[in-house]
XYZ file of C-alpha atoms in Angstrom:
577
model
C 0.000 0.000 0.000
C 1.454 3.404 -0.919
C 2.352 5.790 1.955
C -0.529 8.173 1.055
C -3.133 5.442 1.424
C -1.504 4.204 4.633
C -1.557 7.713 6.157
C -5.155 8.217 5.075
C -6.165 4.903 6.672
C -4.518 5.895 9.999
C -6.449 9.169 10.036
C -9.756 7.423 9.353
C -9.093 4.701 11.916
C -8.289 7.234 14.687
C -11.401 9.331 14.047
C -13.623 6.271 13.876
C -12.257 4.943 17.168
C -12.947 8.263 18.913
C -16.475 8.371 17.523
C -17.136 4.770 18.553
C -16.147 5.547 22.173
C -18.550 8.548 22.217
C -21.345 6.424 20.786
C -20.809 3.711 23.466
C -21.202 6.273 26.234
C -24.395 7.568 24.640
C -25.786 4.052 24.251
C -25.214 3.333 27.966
C -27.355 6.369 28.873
C -30.207 5.411 26.480
C -32.076 2.402 27.834
C -33.869 1.315 24.675
C -33.771 1.923 20.975
C -35.787 0.563 18.101
C -34.388 -1.275 15.109
C -35.349 1.616 12.887
C -33.267 4.008 15.036
C -30.300 1.575 14.842
C -30.622 1.541 11.085
C -30.655 5.315 10.961
C -27.592 5.470 13.223
C -25.682 3.072 10.959
C -26.501 5.220 7.956
C -25.342 8.309 9.842
C -22.102 6.534 10.826
C -21.400 5.633 7.198
C -22.026 9.230 6.153
C -19.745 10.496 8.938
C -17.064 8.014 7.966
C -17.162 9.186 4.346
C -16.973 12.805 5.545
C -14.014 11.909 7.778
C -12.209 10.248 4.855
C -12.593 13.499 2.917
C -11.143 15.417 5.878
C -8.279 12.969 6.118
C -7.559 13.335 2.408
C -7.437 17.111 2.779
C -5.044 16.830 5.726
C -2.703 14.503 3.805
C -2.808 16.674 0.699
C -2.106 19.845 2.687
C 1.170 18.459 3.993
C 2.984 18.125 0.600
C 1.227 21.240 -0.643
C 2.935 23.230 2.096
C 6.273 22.082 0.690
C 5.459 23.169 -2.862
C 7.240 26.247 -4.213
C 5.075 29.373 -4.701
C 5.094 28.961 -8.502
C 3.833 25.363 -8.253
C 1.166 26.364 -5.712
C -0.034 29.198 -7.955
C -0.188 26.837 -10.924
C -2.197 24.324 -8.901
C -4.546 27.117 -7.791
C -5.109 28.193 -11.371
C -5.718 24.584 -12.453
C -8.491 24.161 -9.928
C -8.630 20.822 -8.144
C -5.370 19.476 -6.751
C -4.228 16.104 -8.120
C -3.282 13.211 -5.821
C 0.364 12.885 -4.833
C 1.850 9.424 -4.433
C 5.289 8.673 -3.011
C 6.778 5.167 -3.214
C 9.947 4.142 -1.389
C 9.882 0.523 -2.591
C 12.385 -0.868 -5.106
C 11.005 -0.896 -8.626
C 12.592 -2.916 -11.446
C 13.345 -0.804 -14.502
C 12.843 -3.797 -16.787
C 9.455 -5.243 -15.756
C 8.241 -2.219 -13.676
C 7.348 -4.494 -10.732
C 8.330 -3.998 -7.095
C 10.398 -6.186 -4.822
C 13.543 -6.487 -6.927
C 15.943 -4.460 -9.059
C 17.838 -5.103 -12.290
C 20.937 -3.481 -13.734
C 24.549 -2.930 -12.782
C 25.609 -3.476 -9.192
C 29.150 -2.230 -9.330
C 30.739 -4.193 -12.181
C 28.153 -6.997 -12.166
C 24.899 -6.900 -14.115
C 21.863 -8.302 -12.274
C 19.100 -9.833 -14.384
C 15.401 -9.274 -13.878
C 14.029 -12.594 -12.494
C 10.723 -12.051 -14.309
C 12.394 -12.100 -17.732
C 14.256 -14.834 -19.673
C 18.030 -15.016 -19.595
C 19.529 -12.079 -21.500
C 22.222 -14.304 -23.014
C 20.425 -17.417 -24.302
C 16.872 -15.942 -24.218
C 15.595 -19.005 -22.322
C 13.626 -18.858 -19.024
C 14.514 -20.612 -15.793
C 17.857 -18.980 -14.971
C 19.701 -15.669 -15.022
C 22.639 -14.503 -17.080
C 25.072 -15.075 -14.210
C 24.104 -18.759 -13.980
C 23.494 -19.359 -17.698
C 25.252 -22.588 -18.771
C 26.314 -20.924 -22.022
C 28.198 -18.289 -20.041
C 29.945 -20.913 -17.942
C 30.933 -22.884 -21.078
C 30.332 -21.346 -24.491
C 30.383 -24.780 -26.126
C 27.366 -25.913 -24.054
C 24.869 -27.664 -26.319
C 27.043 -27.252 -29.441
C 27.447 -30.305 -31.680
C 31.098 -30.455 -32.789
C 31.940 -30.857 -36.454
C 32.259 -34.537 -37.412
C 35.634 -35.873 -38.435
C 35.162 -37.730 -41.676
C 37.436 -40.647 -42.417
C 37.924 -40.418 -46.181
C 41.576 -41.446 -46.266
C 42.834 -43.945 -48.804
C 45.743 -46.357 -48.495
C 48.066 -43.771 -50.025
C 47.045 -41.294 -47.327
C 48.076 -43.746 -44.616
C 51.434 -44.281 -46.308
C 51.906 -40.522 -46.459
C 51.013 -40.126 -42.785
C 53.434 -42.843 -41.600
C 56.441 -42.353 -43.882
C 56.431 -38.892 -45.432
C 54.583 -36.424 -43.240
C 56.819 -36.993 -40.231
C 59.773 -35.577 -42.152
C 57.948 -32.479 -43.377
C 57.867 -29.411 -41.178
C 54.494 -27.917 -40.379
C 53.502 -25.333 -42.970
C 50.856 -23.737 -40.805
C 52.320 -21.784 -37.866
C 50.800 -22.169 -34.425
C 47.854 -19.978 -33.664
C 48.814 -16.815 -31.786
C 46.209 -14.680 -30.081
C 46.918 -10.931 -30.170
C 46.056 -10.478 -26.500
C 48.298 -7.577 -25.458
C 47.434 -3.949 -26.078
C 50.226 -2.401 -28.116
C 49.063 1.149 -28.835
C 45.957 3.234 -29.314
C 44.696 6.353 -31.026
C 42.368 7.938 -28.482
C 39.352 9.738 -29.935
C 40.767 9.569 -33.423
C 37.242 10.024 -34.796
C 34.610 12.603 -34.004
C 31.884 9.956 -33.707
C 31.871 6.208 -33.058
C 33.917 3.934 -35.329
C 31.772 1.957 -37.783
C 34.251 -0.002 -39.952
C 37.927 -0.972 -40.166
C 40.104 -2.273 -42.997
C 43.812 -3.067 -43.287
C 45.670 -1.833 -46.344
C 46.580 -4.852 -48.537
C 50.122 -3.746 -49.443
C 51.063 -1.344 -46.638
C 51.009 -3.672 -43.653
C 51.116 -0.945 -41.018
C 48.291 1.191 -42.390
C 44.769 0.937 -41.003
C 41.703 2.551 -42.600
C 38.673 3.475 -40.507
C 35.292 5.124 -40.932
C 32.908 6.673 -38.441
C 29.281 7.691 -37.970
C 29.878 11.202 -39.294
C 31.242 9.895 -42.619
C 34.876 10.693 -41.858
C 37.624 8.479 -43.305
C 40.786 7.971 -41.248
C 44.190 6.600 -42.323
C 46.605 5.693 -39.542
C 50.121 4.217 -39.567
C 50.109 2.469 -36.192
C 53.866 1.744 -36.290
C 54.937 5.354 -36.782
C 52.048 6.181 -34.437
C 51.825 9.899 -35.235
C 51.324 9.610 -38.986
C 47.604 9.851 -39.668
C 45.312 11.493 -42.164
C 41.619 12.240 -41.935
C 39.298 13.062 -44.842
C 36.170 14.679 -43.450
C 34.359 15.324 -46.734
C 33.947 11.763 -48.030
C 30.344 11.278 -46.848
C 27.778 13.341 -44.996
C 26.734 10.587 -42.546
C 27.534 7.014 -41.494
C 30.309 5.310 -43.445
C 29.120 1.693 -43.312
C 31.446 -0.306 -45.569
C 34.761 0.146 -47.376
C 36.562 -1.959 -49.989
C 39.966 -1.407 -51.578
C 40.329 -1.824 -55.317
C 42.308 -5.003 -56.011
C 43.742 -3.539 -59.236
C 44.750 -0.207 -57.671
C 45.279 -0.237 -53.901
C 45.272 3.578 -53.806
C 41.535 3.623 -54.619
C 38.971 3.008 -51.909
C 35.262 2.377 -52.452
C 32.981 3.467 -49.616
C 29.256 2.997 -48.944
C 27.282 5.323 -46.700
C 23.864 5.916 -45.200
C 23.634 9.072 -47.303
C 22.794 6.723 -50.187
C 26.028 7.169 -52.137
C 28.945 5.042 -53.293
C 32.182 6.983 -53.697
C 35.620 6.241 -55.069
C 38.347 8.018 -53.093
C 42.048 8.412 -53.870
C 43.861 7.690 -50.615
C 46.860 9.846 -51.576
C 45.023 13.036 -52.483
C 41.647 12.591 -50.821
C 39.893 13.455 -54.070
C 36.738 11.442 -54.607
C 34.086 10.901 -57.226
C 30.548 9.572 -56.775
C 29.718 6.253 -58.457
C 26.103 5.947 -57.329
C 23.590 8.276 -55.704
C 20.265 6.766 -54.657
C 18.889 10.101 -53.373
C 19.422 12.594 -56.218
C 16.467 14.737 -55.101
C 17.714 15.098 -51.541
C 15.759 14.525 -48.357
C 12.029 13.993 -48.855
C 11.312 12.086 -45.658
C 12.346 8.685 -44.286
C 9.887 6.804 -46.504
C 11.916 7.586 -49.631
C 15.451 7.965 -48.273
C 17.653 5.026 -49.308
C 20.726 4.034 -47.319
C 23.530 1.688 -48.364
C 24.934 -0.854 -45.922
C 26.044 -3.849 -47.981
C 28.819 -3.630 -50.583
C 31.373 -6.024 -52.047
C 33.702 -6.238 -55.027
C 33.802 -8.994 -57.645
C 37.359 -8.565 -58.871
C 37.105 -11.124 -61.702
C 34.115 -9.444 -63.356
C 35.020 -5.907 -62.344
C 31.652 -5.531 -60.615
C 30.748 -3.537 -57.559
C 27.687 -5.015 -55.835
C 25.634 -2.672 -53.660
C 22.454 -3.218 -51.610
C 20.192 -0.570 -50.078
C 17.815 -0.267 -47.126
C 14.770 -1.192 -49.241
C 15.959 -4.710 -50.133
C 17.321 -3.979 -53.646
C 20.642 -4.966 -55.220
C 22.538 -2.757 -57.697
C 25.374 -3.735 -60.034
C 28.054 -1.185 -60.954
C 30.778 -1.490 -63.569
C 34.016 -0.576 -61.851
C 35.690 0.503 -65.105
C 32.932 2.568 -66.704
C 31.524 3.651 -63.325
C 27.984 3.117 -64.571
C 25.038 1.115 -63.297
C 24.269 -2.191 -65.022
C 20.623 -3.093 -65.523
C 17.801 -2.414 -63.090
C 17.826 -2.930 -59.314
C 16.815 -6.437 -58.225
C 14.805 -7.224 -55.111
C 16.821 -9.767 -53.094
C 15.172 -9.375 -49.669
C 11.723 -8.517 -48.438
C 10.607 -5.222 -49.936
C 11.242 -2.392 -47.512
C 13.733 -4.400 -45.440
C 17.355 -3.391 -45.018
C 20.147 -5.453 -46.570
C 22.829 -5.400 -43.873
C 25.674 -7.041 -45.770
C 27.005 -8.609 -48.981
C 29.907 -11.016 -49.476
C 31.228 -12.646 -52.643
C 32.589 -16.164 -52.366
C 36.424 -16.004 -52.523
C 36.658 -19.258 -54.523
C 33.605 -18.682 -56.740
C 33.024 -14.901 -56.958
C 29.752 -15.306 -58.862
C 28.198 -16.791 -55.702
C 26.892 -14.027 -53.441
C 25.786 -14.144 -49.800
C 23.390 -11.449 -48.581
C 22.046 -10.805 -45.083
C 19.115 -8.651 -44.057
C 16.803 -7.566 -41.288
C 14.001 -9.735 -42.701
C 15.556 -12.573 -40.613
C 17.168 -14.290 -43.610
C 20.579 -14.773 -45.177
C 20.401 -15.768 -48.835
C 22.773 -17.293 -51.409
C 22.589 -16.017 -55.009
C 24.130 -16.725 -58.393
C 24.959 -13.294 -59.823
C 24.905 -14.719 -63.367
C 21.162 -15.417 -63.036
C 19.871 -12.716 -60.739
C 16.098 -12.478 -60.530
C 13.660 -11.794 -57.690
C 12.936 -14.948 -55.663
C 15.711 -16.857 -57.437
C 17.899 -17.443 -54.390
C 19.852 -20.698 -54.337
C 19.164 -21.023 -50.611
C 17.490 -19.025 -47.850
C 18.979 -19.426 -44.387
C 16.372 -18.660 -41.730
C 17.303 -16.833 -38.509
C 15.456 -15.794 -35.385
C 16.009 -12.056 -35.668
C 17.947 -9.478 -37.705
C 21.062 -10.898 -39.381
C 23.947 -8.489 -38.781
C 26.390 -10.141 -41.177
C 27.193 -13.221 -43.227
C 30.584 -14.331 -44.557
C 31.956 -17.215 -46.596
C 35.108 -18.840 -45.225
C 38.151 -16.858 -46.426
C 40.005 -19.555 -48.417
C 37.774 -22.369 -49.661
C 34.508 -20.455 -49.450
C 32.759 -23.686 -48.455
C 31.611 -22.526 -45.007
C 29.218 -19.786 -43.900
C 29.389 -17.745 -40.692
C 26.464 -15.489 -39.691
C 25.803 -13.213 -36.718
C 22.207 -12.737 -35.587
C 20.612 -10.408 -33.052
C 19.179 -13.384 -31.138
C 22.623 -13.888 -29.545
C 23.479 -16.729 -31.898
C 26.464 -17.293 -34.170
C 25.471 -19.845 -36.815
C 27.873 -21.987 -38.832
C 27.205 -23.987 -41.991
C 30.089 -26.394 -42.676
C 29.311 -27.066 -46.335
C 27.388 -24.755 -48.672
C 26.600 -27.580 -51.113
C 25.040 -29.757 -48.438
C 21.802 -29.496 -46.460
C 21.234 -25.823 -45.668
C 17.828 -26.162 -43.983
C 19.436 -25.792 -40.561
C 22.931 -24.712 -39.479
C 25.604 -27.216 -38.568
C 25.804 -25.589 -35.137
C 24.582 -22.571 -33.185
C 26.912 -20.857 -30.714
C 25.321 -18.715 -28.006
C 27.239 -15.447 -27.679
C 26.393 -12.037 -26.209
C 26.038 -9.448 -28.979
C 22.409 -8.355 -28.676
C 22.146 -4.593 -28.143
C 19.572 -1.821 -28.266
C 21.053 1.185 -30.065
C 23.961 3.656 -30.100
C 26.307 0.800 -31.040
C 27.796 -0.407 -34.282
C 26.357 -3.907 -34.922
C 28.529 -6.809 -33.777
C 29.851 -9.004 -36.591
C 31.721 -12.290 -36.231
C 34.517 -12.481 -38.820
C 36.826 -15.278 -39.884
C 40.562 -15.135 -39.235
C 42.005 -14.726 -42.761
C 45.272 -16.439 -41.712
C 43.612 -19.597 -40.376
C 44.032 -22.430 -42.875
C 41.558 -24.636 -41.001
C 38.851 -21.946 -41.336
C 37.600 -22.434 -37.791
C 38.683 -19.309 -35.846
C 36.367 -16.294 -35.633
C 36.600 -13.026 -33.690
C 33.759 -10.908 -32.297
C 33.274 -8.345 -29.521
C 31.152 -9.130 -26.477
C 28.264 -7.036 -25.164
C 27.911 -8.448 -21.623
C 30.689 -7.205 -19.369
C 32.964 -9.195 -17.067
C 34.042 -8.164 -13.582
C 37.783 -7.534 -13.700
C 39.036 -6.402 -10.281
C 35.908 -4.349 -9.728
C 35.882 -2.863 -13.242
C 33.331 -3.871 -15.881
C 35.240 -4.844 -19.037
C 33.830 -6.002 -22.374
C 36.160 -8.662 -23.865
C 36.846 -9.520 -27.493
C 36.265 -13.235 -28.048
C 38.189 -15.694 -30.223
C 35.893 -18.656 -30.903
C 36.512 -22.104 -32.402
C 33.526 -22.399 -34.734
C 33.988 -26.170 -35.139
C 33.366 -26.864 -31.446
C 31.925 -23.627 -30.052
C 34.735 -23.333 -27.509
C 36.125 -20.005 -26.390
C 39.775 -19.932 -27.448
C 40.621 -16.608 -25.802
C 39.046 -13.445 -24.461
C 41.050 -10.258 -25.009
C 40.626 -7.255 -22.708
C 42.628 -4.510 -21.057
C 41.870 -2.419 -17.928
C 42.490 0.752 -19.950
C 39.561 -0.026 -22.277
C 36.248 0.001 -20.420
C 34.097 0.714 -23.473
C 32.537 -1.877 -25.785
C 34.486 -2.993 -28.885
C 31.937 -3.976 -31.543
C 34.243 -3.408 -34.556
C 37.160 -5.842 -34.863
C 39.460 -6.686 -37.755
C 42.266 -9.263 -37.941
C 45.334 -8.545 -40.063
C 45.526 -10.704 -43.225
C 49.256 -11.522 -42.762
C 50.417 -10.555 -39.257
C 49.198 -11.597 -35.822
C 47.590 -8.224 -35.202
C 44.085 -7.292 -34.124
C 42.582 -3.823 -34.652
C 39.537 -2.813 -32.622
C 37.234 0.171 -32.798
C 35.834 1.141 -29.435
C 33.691 4.274 -29.300
C 35.765 6.960 -31.096
C 39.130 5.297 -30.451
C 41.197 2.666 -32.278
C 43.473 0.123 -30.591
C 46.115 -2.291 -31.858
C 46.727 -5.665 -30.171
C 49.691 -8.014 -30.569
C 50.563 -11.398 -28.986
C 52.338 -11.466 -25.661
C 55.966 -12.541 -25.602
C 56.097 -16.006 -24.034
C 59.873 -16.036 -23.727
C 61.344 -18.138 -20.917
C 64.213 -15.696 -20.358
C 63.047 -13.078 -17.820
C 65.695 -10.591 -18.983
C 64.579 -10.899 -22.581
C 60.952 -10.619 -21.484
C 61.632 -7.407 -19.571
C 63.462 -5.845 -22.504
C 60.807 -6.926 -24.985
C 57.925 -5.488 -22.994
C 56.812 -2.169 -24.427
C 54.938 0.495 -22.613
C 51.508 1.070 -24.115
C 51.587 4.172 -26.253
C 48.504 6.310 -26.800
C 48.038 9.158 -29.225
C 45.424 11.740 -28.275
C 43.799 13.267 -31.341
C 42.166 16.655 -31.714
C 38.795 15.246 -30.640
C 40.186 14.700 -27.130
C 41.670 18.150 -26.540
C 40.028 20.040 -23.681
C 38.070 23.208 -24.232
C 38.063 26.264 -21.993
C 35.152 24.928 -19.929
C 36.991 21.693 -19.168
C 34.856 19.522 -21.434
C 36.314 17.591 -24.309
C 35.316 18.606 -27.772
C 33.251 16.674 -30.321
C 31.544 14.597 -27.667
C 28.924 12.144 -28.871
C 27.105 10.878 -25.836
C 24.217 9.690 -27.957
C 26.184 6.965 -29.693
C 29.303 6.224 -27.660
C 30.074 2.582 -26.968
C 30.261 3.288 -23.265
C 30.881 0.811 -20.521
C 29.193 0.651 -17.143
C 31.311 3.223 -15.383
C 32.411 5.292 -18.389
C 35.884 5.934 -16.963
C 39.195 5.071 -18.601
C 42.374 4.725 -16.637
C 45.396 6.725 -17.697
C 48.087 4.933 -19.625
C 51.591 4.677 -18.277
C 53.014 6.596 -21.214
C 51.218 9.024 -23.481
C 52.162 11.079 -26.481
C 50.089 14.010 -27.646
C 49.573 15.194 -31.159
C 47.242 17.616 -32.918
C 45.578 17.331 -36.308
C 45.342 20.580 -38.228
C 42.189 20.404 -40.300
C 42.274 21.706 -43.826
C 39.733 21.588 -46.607
C 38.470 18.053 -46.416
C 41.797 16.722 -45.177
C 43.943 16.830 -42.083
C 47.345 15.362 -41.449
C 49.395 14.973 -38.329
């Protein structure tokens, strides 16, 4: 019972008790009374009780009214009748709006609402802290079968020849140590990352504002930003395989642009909104884009479910747009098969990932439709053979198909992983390790935080997709924000992560047995603070984007042991440190 009702009941009970005592004294003095008089007295008592409740209500309402400021009291007087005031001191859950429990962060630990299903696996009966998939990620996953297809020659090779041949594939190294970082390199949150194919130390990045960044993470201070590439979110970027100085970018402003990385000069290849903004019902955004190098085709998909083909040489559109997903639904990603580029994989928010033959593209002509529970964030073929498929879905599931020419009705396995989010985050996408010859290792950021010495950290997970096991979780106390954008280097054991407006580089730890060598090899983490992190006169940092930052639970970053500062002097569409 709310405090107002409880106070009102105490007032009524006290007045009734006093009246009852007076009535008992009067009844002792009166010797007889008729039933009709008793009935009249009961009716009078009920009327008095109702009058007393009204008095009690006025007394309770007068008490908070006395505490109102004069302006509020005058407004209430002008409005006429005063509204009831209720004050509740009980705990109310922000998730289910019921009393008796709370949900949310308690320090560095997130407490689930007991009235809702588990946030991780979406199943009732337990909380996220006790979810079996959080204890062991491989829980319920059916490992990939090991087929015995060897012949007699294979056995001879195994016993006599293979023992004398050194292993071609190097051992798997996890880049689990933070090497350096570019703090607040972008003005808004990072949306995509890409390593340069020929310049191993150069990393390309895009952000929500449409800015393109180029950073040499070895020289640390050498970086360039082009702030006139797009007018809003830069969603995807692809480097031209014939000319690595040309970058193709896709944006939510509905354009595809070709940008020269040396000069920053760009030219539009496609504009889906030539008439400008006419409302959200007609504005087309581009999320999915990929390059078919053999055919010289640039494949683009918009937020209305249509696919466009562009000739990379003539820079003209080929044919008419083709509906590949439900009309009006967003196509979130495109990927051409690395072994058979004419085979295309598309993913969309109509809860499907679809396989197409680009030589025979027609509506409803998909080779296969892979059903999912919710929006499909991404879908990728395996990087070498192209025979496997890896998808990331908003239902906290990573799905793996081991063979694209087999039964595609259901995935080979589903791995429960935390990447469901509400908004203000770049979508999580599980990506293959391009260096892994076995095509089993994938990397993805995690949404649910882990308690690390009282600090809530969001790890980056390396997962074995053949078994569902967690190979490694990468985190650092200096990074308390979420890292939804992750990219593995195609040749080196390097991981690049985009967390909020910052970019970080990870390398493997040195496992040397010599302590002297280990001490000399250990490098102090080096951070570069860009112009977006310079303080203004009022003490606040410029270019803040609280509406879309990938913030952690406490929002505080610890200072690095060693820092280097640099400024970027902005010019016309370009800035260079």
